[in-house]
JSON list of C-alpha atoms in Angstrom, two decimals:
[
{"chain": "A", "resi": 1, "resn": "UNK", "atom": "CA", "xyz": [-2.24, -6.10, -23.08]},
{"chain": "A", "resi": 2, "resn": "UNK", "atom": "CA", "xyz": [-2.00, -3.97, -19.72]},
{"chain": "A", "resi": 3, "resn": "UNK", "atom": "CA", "xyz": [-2.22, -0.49, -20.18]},
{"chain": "A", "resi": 4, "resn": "UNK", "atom": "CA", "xyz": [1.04, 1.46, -19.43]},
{"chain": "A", "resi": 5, "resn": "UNK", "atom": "CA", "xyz": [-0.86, 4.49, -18.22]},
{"chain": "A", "resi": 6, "resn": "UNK", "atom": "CA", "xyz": [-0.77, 5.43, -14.66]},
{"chain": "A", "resi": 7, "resn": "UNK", "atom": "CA", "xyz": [-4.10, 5.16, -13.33]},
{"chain": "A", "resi": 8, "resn": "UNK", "atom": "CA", "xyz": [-3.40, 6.21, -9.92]},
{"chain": "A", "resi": 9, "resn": "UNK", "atom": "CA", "xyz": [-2.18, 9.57, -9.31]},
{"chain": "A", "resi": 10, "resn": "UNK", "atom": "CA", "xyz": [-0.47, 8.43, -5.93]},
{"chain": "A", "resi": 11, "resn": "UNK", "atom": "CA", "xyz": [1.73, 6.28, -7.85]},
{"chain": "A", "resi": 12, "resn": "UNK", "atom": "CA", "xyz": [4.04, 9.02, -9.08]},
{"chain": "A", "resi": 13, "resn": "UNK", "atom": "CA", "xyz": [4.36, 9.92, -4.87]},
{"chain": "A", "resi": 14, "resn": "UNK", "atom": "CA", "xyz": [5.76, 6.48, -4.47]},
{"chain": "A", "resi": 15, "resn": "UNK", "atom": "CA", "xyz": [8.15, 6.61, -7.64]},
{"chain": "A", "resi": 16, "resn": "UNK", "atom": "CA", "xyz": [9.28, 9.82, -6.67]},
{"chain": "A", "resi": 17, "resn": "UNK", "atom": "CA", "xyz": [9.87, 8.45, -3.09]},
{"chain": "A", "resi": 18, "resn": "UNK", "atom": "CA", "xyz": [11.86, 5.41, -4.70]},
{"chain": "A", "resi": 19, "resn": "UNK", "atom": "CA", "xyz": [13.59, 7.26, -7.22]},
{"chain": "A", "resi": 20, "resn": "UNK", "atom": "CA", "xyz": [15.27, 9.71, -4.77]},
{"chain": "A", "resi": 21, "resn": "UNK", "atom": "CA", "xyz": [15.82, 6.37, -2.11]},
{"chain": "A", "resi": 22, "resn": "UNK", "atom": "CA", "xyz": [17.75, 4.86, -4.93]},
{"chain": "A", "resi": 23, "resn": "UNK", "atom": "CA", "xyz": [19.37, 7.63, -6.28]},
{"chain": "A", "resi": 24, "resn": "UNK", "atom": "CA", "xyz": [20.90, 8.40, -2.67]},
{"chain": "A", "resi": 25, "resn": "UNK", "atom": "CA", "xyz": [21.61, 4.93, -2.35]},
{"chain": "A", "resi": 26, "resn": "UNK", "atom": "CA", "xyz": [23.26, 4.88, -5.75]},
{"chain": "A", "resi": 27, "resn": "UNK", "atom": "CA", "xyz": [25.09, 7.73, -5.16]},
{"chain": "A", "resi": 28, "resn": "UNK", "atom": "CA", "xyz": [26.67, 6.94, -1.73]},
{"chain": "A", "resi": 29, "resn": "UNK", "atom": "CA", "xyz": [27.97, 3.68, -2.92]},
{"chain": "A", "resi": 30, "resn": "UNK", "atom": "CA", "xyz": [29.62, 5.02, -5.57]},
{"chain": "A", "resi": 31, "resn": "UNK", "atom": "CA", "xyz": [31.10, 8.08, -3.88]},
{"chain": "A", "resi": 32, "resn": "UNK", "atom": "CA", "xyz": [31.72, 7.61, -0.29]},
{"chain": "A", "resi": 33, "resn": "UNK", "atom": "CA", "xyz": [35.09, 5.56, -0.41]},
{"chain": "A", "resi": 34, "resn": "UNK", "atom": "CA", "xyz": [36.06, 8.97, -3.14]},
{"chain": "A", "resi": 35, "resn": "UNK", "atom": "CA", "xyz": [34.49, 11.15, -0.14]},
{"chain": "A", "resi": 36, "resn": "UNK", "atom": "CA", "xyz": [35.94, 9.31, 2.65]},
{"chain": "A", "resi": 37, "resn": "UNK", "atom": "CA", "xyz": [39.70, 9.53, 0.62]},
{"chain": "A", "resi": 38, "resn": "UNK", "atom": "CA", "xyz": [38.97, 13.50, -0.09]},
{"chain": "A", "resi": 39, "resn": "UNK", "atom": "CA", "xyz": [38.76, 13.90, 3.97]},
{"chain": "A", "resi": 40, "resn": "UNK", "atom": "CA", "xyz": [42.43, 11.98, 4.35]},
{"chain": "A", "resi": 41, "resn": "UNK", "atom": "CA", "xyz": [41.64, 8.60, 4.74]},
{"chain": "A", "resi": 42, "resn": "UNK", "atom": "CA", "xyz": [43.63, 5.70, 3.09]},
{"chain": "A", "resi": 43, "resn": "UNK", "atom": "CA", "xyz": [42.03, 3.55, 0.18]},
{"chain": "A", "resi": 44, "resn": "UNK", "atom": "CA", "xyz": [42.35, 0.71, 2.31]},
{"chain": "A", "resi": 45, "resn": "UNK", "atom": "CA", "xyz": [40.42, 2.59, 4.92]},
{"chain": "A", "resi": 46, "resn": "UNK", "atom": "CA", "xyz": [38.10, 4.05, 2.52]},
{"chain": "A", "resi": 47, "resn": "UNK", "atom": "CA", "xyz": [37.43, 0.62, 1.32]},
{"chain": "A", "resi": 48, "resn": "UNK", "atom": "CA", "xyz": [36.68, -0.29, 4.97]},
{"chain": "A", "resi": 49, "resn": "UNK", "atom": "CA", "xyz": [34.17, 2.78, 5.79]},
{"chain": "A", "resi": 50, "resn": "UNK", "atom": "CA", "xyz": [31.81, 1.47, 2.52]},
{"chain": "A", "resi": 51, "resn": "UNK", "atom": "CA", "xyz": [31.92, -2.17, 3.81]},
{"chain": "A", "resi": 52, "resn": "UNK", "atom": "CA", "xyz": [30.93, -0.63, 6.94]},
{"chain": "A", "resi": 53, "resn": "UNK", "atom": "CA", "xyz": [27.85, 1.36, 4.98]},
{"chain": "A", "resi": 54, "resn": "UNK", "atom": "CA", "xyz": [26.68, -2.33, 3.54]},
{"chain": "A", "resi": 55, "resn": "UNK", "atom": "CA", "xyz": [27.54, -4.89, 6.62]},
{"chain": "A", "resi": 56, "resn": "UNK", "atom": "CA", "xyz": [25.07, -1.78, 8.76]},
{"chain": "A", "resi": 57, "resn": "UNK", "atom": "CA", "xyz": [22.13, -2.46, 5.97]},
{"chain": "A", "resi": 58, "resn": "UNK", "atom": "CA", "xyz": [21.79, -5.95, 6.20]},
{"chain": "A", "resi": 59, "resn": "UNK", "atom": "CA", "xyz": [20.03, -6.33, 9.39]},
{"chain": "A", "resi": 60, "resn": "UNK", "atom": "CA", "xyz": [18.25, -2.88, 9.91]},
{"chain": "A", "resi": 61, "resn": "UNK", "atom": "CA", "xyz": [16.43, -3.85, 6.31]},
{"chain": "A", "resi": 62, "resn": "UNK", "atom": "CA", "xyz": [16.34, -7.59, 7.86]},
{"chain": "A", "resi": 63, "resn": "UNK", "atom": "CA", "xyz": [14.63, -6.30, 11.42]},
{"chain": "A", "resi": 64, "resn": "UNK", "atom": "CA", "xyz": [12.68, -2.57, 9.97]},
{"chain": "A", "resi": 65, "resn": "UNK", "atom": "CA", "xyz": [9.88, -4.01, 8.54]},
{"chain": "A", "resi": 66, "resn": "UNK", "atom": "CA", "xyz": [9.08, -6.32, 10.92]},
{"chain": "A", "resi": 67, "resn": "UNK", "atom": "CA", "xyz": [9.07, -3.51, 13.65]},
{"chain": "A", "resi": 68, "resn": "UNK", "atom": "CA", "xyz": [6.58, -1.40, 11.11]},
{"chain": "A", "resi": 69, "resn": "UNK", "atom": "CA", "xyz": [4.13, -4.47, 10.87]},
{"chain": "A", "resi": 70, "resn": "UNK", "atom": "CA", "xyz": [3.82, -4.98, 14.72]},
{"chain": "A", "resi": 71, "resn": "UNK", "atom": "CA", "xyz": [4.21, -1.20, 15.91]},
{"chain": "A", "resi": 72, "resn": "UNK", "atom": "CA", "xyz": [2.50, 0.53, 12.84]},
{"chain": "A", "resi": 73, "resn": "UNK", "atom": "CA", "xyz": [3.42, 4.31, 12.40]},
{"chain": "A", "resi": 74, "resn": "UNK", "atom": "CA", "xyz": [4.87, 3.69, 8.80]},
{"chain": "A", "resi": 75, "resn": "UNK", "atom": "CA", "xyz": [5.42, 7.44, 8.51]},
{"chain": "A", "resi": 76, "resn": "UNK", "atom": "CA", "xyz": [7.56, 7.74, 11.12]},
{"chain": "A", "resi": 77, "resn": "UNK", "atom": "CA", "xyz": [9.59, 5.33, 10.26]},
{"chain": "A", "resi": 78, "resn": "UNK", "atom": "CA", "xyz": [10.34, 6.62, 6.69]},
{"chain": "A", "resi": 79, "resn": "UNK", "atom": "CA", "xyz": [11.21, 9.74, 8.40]},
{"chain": "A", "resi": 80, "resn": "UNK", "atom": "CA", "xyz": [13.21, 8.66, 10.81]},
{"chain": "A", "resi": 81, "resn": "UNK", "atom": "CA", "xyz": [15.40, 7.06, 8.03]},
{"chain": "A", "resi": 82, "resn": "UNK", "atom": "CA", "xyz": [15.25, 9.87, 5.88]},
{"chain": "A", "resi": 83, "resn": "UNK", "atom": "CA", "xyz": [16.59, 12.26, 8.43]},
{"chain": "A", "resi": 84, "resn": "UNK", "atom": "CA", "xyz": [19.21, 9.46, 9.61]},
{"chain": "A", "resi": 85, "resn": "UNK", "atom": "CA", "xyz": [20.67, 9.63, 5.99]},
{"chain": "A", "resi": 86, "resn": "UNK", "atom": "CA", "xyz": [20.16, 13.59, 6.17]},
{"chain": "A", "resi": 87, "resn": "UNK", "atom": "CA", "xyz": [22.47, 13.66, 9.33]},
{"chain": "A", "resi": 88, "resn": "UNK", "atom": "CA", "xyz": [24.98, 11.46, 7.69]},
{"chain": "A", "resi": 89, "resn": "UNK", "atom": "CA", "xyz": [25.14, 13.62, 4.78]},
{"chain": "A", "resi": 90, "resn": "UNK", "atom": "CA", "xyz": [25.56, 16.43, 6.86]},
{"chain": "A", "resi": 91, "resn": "UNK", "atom": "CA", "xyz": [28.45, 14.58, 8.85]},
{"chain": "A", "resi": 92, "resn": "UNK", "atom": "CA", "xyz": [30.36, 14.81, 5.81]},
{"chain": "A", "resi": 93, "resn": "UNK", "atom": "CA", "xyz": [29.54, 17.91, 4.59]},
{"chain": "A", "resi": 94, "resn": "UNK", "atom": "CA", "xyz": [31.35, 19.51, 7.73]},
{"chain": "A", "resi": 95, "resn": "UNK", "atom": "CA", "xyz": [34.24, 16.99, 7.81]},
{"chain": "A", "resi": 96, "resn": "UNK", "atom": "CA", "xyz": [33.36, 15.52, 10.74]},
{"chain": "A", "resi": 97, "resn": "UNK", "atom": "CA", "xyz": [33.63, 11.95, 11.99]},
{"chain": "A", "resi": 98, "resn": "UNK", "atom": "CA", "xyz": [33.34, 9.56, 8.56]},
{"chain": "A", "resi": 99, "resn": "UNK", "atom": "CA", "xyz": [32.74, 6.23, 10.39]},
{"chain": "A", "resi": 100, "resn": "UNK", "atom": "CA", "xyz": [29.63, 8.31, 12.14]},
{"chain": "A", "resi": 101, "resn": "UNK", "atom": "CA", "xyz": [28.06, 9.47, 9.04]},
{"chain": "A", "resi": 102, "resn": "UNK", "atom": "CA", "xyz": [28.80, 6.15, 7.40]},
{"chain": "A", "resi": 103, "resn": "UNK", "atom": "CA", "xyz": [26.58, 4.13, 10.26]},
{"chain": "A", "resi": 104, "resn": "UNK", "atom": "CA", "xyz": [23.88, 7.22, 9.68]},
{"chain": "A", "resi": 105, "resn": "UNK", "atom": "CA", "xyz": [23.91, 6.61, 6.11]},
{"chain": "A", "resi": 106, "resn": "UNK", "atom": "CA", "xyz": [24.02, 2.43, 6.77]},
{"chain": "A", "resi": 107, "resn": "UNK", "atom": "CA", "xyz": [21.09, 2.78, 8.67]},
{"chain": "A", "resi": 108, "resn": "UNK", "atom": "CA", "xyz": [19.04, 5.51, 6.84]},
{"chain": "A", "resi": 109, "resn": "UNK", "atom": "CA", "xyz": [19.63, 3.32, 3.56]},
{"chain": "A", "resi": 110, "resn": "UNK", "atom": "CA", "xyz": [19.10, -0.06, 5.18]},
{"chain": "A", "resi": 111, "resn": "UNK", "atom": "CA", "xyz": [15.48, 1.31, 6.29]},
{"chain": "A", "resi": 112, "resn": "UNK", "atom": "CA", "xyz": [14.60, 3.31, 3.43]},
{"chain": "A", "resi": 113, "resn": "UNK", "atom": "CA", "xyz": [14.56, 0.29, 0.45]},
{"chain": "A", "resi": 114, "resn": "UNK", "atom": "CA", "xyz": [12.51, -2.29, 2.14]},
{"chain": "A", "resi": 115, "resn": "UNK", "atom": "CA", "xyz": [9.70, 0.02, 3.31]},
{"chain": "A", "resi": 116, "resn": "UNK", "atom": "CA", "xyz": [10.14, 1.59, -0.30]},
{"chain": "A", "resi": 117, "resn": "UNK", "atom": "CA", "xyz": [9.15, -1.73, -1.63]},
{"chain": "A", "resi": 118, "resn": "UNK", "atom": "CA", "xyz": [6.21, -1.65, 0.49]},
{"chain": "A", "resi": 119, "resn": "UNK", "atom": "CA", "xyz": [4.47, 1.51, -0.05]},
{"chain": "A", "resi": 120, "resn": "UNK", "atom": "CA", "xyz": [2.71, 0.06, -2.83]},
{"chain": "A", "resi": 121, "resn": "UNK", "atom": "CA", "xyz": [1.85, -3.11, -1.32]},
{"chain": "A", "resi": 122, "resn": "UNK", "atom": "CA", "xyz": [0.06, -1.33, 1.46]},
{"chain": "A", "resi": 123, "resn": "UNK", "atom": "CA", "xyz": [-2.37, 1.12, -0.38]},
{"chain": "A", "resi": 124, "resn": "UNK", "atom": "CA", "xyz": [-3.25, -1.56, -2.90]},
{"chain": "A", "resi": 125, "resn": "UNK", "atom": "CA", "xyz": [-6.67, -3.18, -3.06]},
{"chain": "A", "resi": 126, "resn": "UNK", "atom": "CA", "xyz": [-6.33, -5.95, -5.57]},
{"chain": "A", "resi": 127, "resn": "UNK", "atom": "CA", "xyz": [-3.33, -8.36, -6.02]},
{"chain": "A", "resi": 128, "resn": "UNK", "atom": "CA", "xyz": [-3.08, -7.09, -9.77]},
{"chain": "A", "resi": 129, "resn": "UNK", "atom": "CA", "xyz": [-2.97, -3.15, -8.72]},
{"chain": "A", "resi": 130, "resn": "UNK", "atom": "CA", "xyz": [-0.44, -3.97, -5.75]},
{"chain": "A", "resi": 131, "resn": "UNK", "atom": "CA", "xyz": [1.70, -5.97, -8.51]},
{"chain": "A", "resi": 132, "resn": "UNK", "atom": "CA", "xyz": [0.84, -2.95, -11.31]},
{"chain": "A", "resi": 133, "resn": "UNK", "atom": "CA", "xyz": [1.94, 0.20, -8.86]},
{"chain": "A", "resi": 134, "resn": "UNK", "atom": "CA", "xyz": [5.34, -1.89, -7.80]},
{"chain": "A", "resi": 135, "resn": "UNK", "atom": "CA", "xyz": [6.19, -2.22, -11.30]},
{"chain": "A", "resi": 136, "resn": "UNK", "atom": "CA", "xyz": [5.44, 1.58, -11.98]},
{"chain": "A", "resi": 137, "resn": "UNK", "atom": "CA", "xyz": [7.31, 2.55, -8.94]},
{"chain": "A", "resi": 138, "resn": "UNK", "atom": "CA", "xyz": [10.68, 0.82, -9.65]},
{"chain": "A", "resi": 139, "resn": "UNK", "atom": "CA", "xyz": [10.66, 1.11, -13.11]},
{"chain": "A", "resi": 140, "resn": "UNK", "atom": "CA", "xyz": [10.50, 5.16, -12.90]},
{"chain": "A", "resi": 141, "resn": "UNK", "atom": "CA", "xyz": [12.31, 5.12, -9.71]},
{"chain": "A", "resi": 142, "resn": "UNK", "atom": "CA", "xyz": [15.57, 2.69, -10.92]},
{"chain": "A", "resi": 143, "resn": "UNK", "atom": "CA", "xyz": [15.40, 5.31, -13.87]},
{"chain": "A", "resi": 144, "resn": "UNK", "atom": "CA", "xyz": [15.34, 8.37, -11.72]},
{"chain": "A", "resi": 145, "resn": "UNK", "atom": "CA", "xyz": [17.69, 6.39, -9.10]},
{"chain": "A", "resi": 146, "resn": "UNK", "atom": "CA", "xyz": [20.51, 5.83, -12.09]},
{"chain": "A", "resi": 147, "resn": "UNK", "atom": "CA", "xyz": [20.84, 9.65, -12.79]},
{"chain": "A", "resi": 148, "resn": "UNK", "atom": "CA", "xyz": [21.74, 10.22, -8.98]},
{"chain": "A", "resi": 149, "resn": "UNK", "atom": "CA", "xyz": [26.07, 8.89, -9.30]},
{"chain": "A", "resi": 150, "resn": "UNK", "atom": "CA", "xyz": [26.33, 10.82, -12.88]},
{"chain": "A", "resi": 151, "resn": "UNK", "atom": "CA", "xyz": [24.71, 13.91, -10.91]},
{"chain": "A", "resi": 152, "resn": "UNK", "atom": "CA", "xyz": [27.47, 13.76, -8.33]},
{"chain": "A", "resi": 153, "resn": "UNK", "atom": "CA", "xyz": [30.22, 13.31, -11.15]},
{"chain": "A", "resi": 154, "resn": "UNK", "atom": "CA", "xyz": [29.06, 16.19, -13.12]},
{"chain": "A", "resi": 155, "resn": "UNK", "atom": "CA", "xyz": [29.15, 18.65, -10.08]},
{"chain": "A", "resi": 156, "resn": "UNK", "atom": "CA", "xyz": [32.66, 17.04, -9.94]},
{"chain": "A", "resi": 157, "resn": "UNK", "atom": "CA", "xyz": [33.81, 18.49, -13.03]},
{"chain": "A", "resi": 158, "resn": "UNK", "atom": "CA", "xyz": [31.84, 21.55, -12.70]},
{"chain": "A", "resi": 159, "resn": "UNK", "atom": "CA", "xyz": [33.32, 22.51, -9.50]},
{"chain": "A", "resi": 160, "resn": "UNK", "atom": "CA", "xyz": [36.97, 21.39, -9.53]},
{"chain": "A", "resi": 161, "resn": "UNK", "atom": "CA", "xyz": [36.49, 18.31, -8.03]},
{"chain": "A", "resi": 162, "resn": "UNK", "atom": "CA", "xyz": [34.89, 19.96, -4.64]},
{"chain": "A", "resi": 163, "resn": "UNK", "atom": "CA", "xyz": [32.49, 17.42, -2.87]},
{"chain": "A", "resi": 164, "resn": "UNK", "atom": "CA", "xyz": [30.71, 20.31, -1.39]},
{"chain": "A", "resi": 165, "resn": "UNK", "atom": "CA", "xyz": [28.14, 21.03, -4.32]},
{"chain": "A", "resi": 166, "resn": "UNK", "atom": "CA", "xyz": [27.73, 17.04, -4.61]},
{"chain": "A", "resi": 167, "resn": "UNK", "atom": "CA", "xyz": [27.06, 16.69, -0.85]},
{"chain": "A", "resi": 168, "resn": "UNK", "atom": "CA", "xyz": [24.56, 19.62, -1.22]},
{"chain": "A", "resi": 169, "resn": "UNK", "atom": "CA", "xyz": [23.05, 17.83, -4.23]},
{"chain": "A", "resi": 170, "resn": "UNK", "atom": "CA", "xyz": [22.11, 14.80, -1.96]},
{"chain": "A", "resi": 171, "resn": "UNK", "atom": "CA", "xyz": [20.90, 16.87, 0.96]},
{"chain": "A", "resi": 172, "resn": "UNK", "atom": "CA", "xyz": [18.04, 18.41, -1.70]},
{"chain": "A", "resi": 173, "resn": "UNK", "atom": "CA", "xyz": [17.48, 15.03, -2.73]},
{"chain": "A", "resi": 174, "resn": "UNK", "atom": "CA", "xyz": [16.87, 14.00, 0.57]},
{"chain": "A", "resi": 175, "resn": "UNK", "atom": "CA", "xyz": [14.55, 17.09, 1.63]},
{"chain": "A", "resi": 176, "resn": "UNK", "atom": "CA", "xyz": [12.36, 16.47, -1.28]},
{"chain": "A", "resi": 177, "resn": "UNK", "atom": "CA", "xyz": [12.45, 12.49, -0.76]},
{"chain": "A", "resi": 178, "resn": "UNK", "atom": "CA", "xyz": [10.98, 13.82, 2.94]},
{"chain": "A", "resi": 179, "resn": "UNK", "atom": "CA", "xyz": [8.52, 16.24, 1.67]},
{"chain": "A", "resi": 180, "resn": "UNK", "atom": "CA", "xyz": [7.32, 13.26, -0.65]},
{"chain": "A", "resi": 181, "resn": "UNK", "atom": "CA", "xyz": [7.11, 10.79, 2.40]},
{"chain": "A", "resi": 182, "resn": "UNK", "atom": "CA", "xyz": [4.80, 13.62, 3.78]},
{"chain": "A", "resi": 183, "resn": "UNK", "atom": "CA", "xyz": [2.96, 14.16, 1.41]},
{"chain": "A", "resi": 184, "resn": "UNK", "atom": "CA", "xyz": [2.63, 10.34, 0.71]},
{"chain": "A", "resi": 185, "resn": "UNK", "atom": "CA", "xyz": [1.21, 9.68, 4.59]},
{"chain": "A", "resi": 186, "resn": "UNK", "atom": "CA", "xyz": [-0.86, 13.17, 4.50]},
{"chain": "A", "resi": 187, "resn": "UNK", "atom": "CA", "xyz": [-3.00, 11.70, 1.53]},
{"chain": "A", "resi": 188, "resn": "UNK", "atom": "CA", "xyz": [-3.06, 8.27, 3.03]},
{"chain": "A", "resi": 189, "resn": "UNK", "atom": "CA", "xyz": [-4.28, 9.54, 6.26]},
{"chain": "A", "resi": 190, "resn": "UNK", "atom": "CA", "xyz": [-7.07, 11.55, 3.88]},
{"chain": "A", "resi": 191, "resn": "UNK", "atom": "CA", "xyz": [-8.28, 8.54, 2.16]},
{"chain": "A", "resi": 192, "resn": "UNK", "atom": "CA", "xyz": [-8.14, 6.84, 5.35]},
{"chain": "A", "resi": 193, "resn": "UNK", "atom": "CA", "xyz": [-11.00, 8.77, 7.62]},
{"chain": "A", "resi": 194, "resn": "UNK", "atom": "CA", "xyz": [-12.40, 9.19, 4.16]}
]
């Protein structure tokens, strides 16, 4: 029976990494048509602005990784989603344009879960470890990922139904999901001249 020990310290990096992608993906889908109403926009429109947020995924997660494999420079493309969701956030945060965030946070997301799935795949040297660390990675990181909607709820209630604390919430979330991309390509660079 495989052992359900974590051999590999970098593995908790990638779950970490996956569990705050999914939690911010989580989160948004479940809260940015209630966002988008809280800012004066219509149901009908709100239900408009998170179609928007999925139709923008489909071919930036289609057309992403096929840019990383012939360009390379993995890092910089985790960032670049990372701080495309961090701008979207930030859109809403200061009431600005919803429809802008929304394509910020479309693309951010739409980046962020297919290169997620292939952190793993990359730094593994056998077919059984690559298959082992994806398991670890989205088991841990669905389970971290699940928390993120009931976090933005609960700041709901706490504050009086103010999206401000939630919106703040996610921004963290998305500062330590780039400190852990970071930290992910500093090591990986390490074992690499290594």
């Amino acid at each position: 029976m495989p052992s359900l020990k974590i051999t590999n310290k970098r593995v908790y990096l990638f779950l970490l990494f996956f569990g705050c992608m999914s939690a911010m993906f989580y989160s948004i889908t479940a809260w940015l048509a209630p966002v988008a109403q809280s800012m004066g926009m219509s149901a009908a429109q709100s239900g408009l602005v998170l179609t928007l947020f999925t139709v923008i995924q489909i071919p930036v997660s289609f057309l992403l990784p096929i840019v990383v494999g012939r360009k390379g420079n993995r890092k910089l493309w985790l960032l670049l989603c990372a701080v495309s969701e961090l701008i979207g956030v930030a859109l809403l945060l200061g009431h600005m344009s919803v429809w802008a965030a929304t394509v910020f946070l479309g693309m951010g997301a739409g980046g962020l879960f297919p290169l997620a799935l292939l952190l793993p795949l990359g730094e593994a040297s056998t077919p059984e470890e690559a298959t082992s660390w994806s398991a670890q990675t989205q088991f841990g990181g669905y389970l971290i990922g699940s928390t993120g909607p009931f976090v933005i709820g609960l700041t709901l209630d706490i504050f009086d139904n103010s999206y401000t604390p939630a919106l703040v919430a996610l921004m963290v979330v998305l500062v330590i999901l780039i400190c852990t991309v970071w930290k992910i390509e500093q090591k990986r660079q390490v074992e690499l001249s290594q």
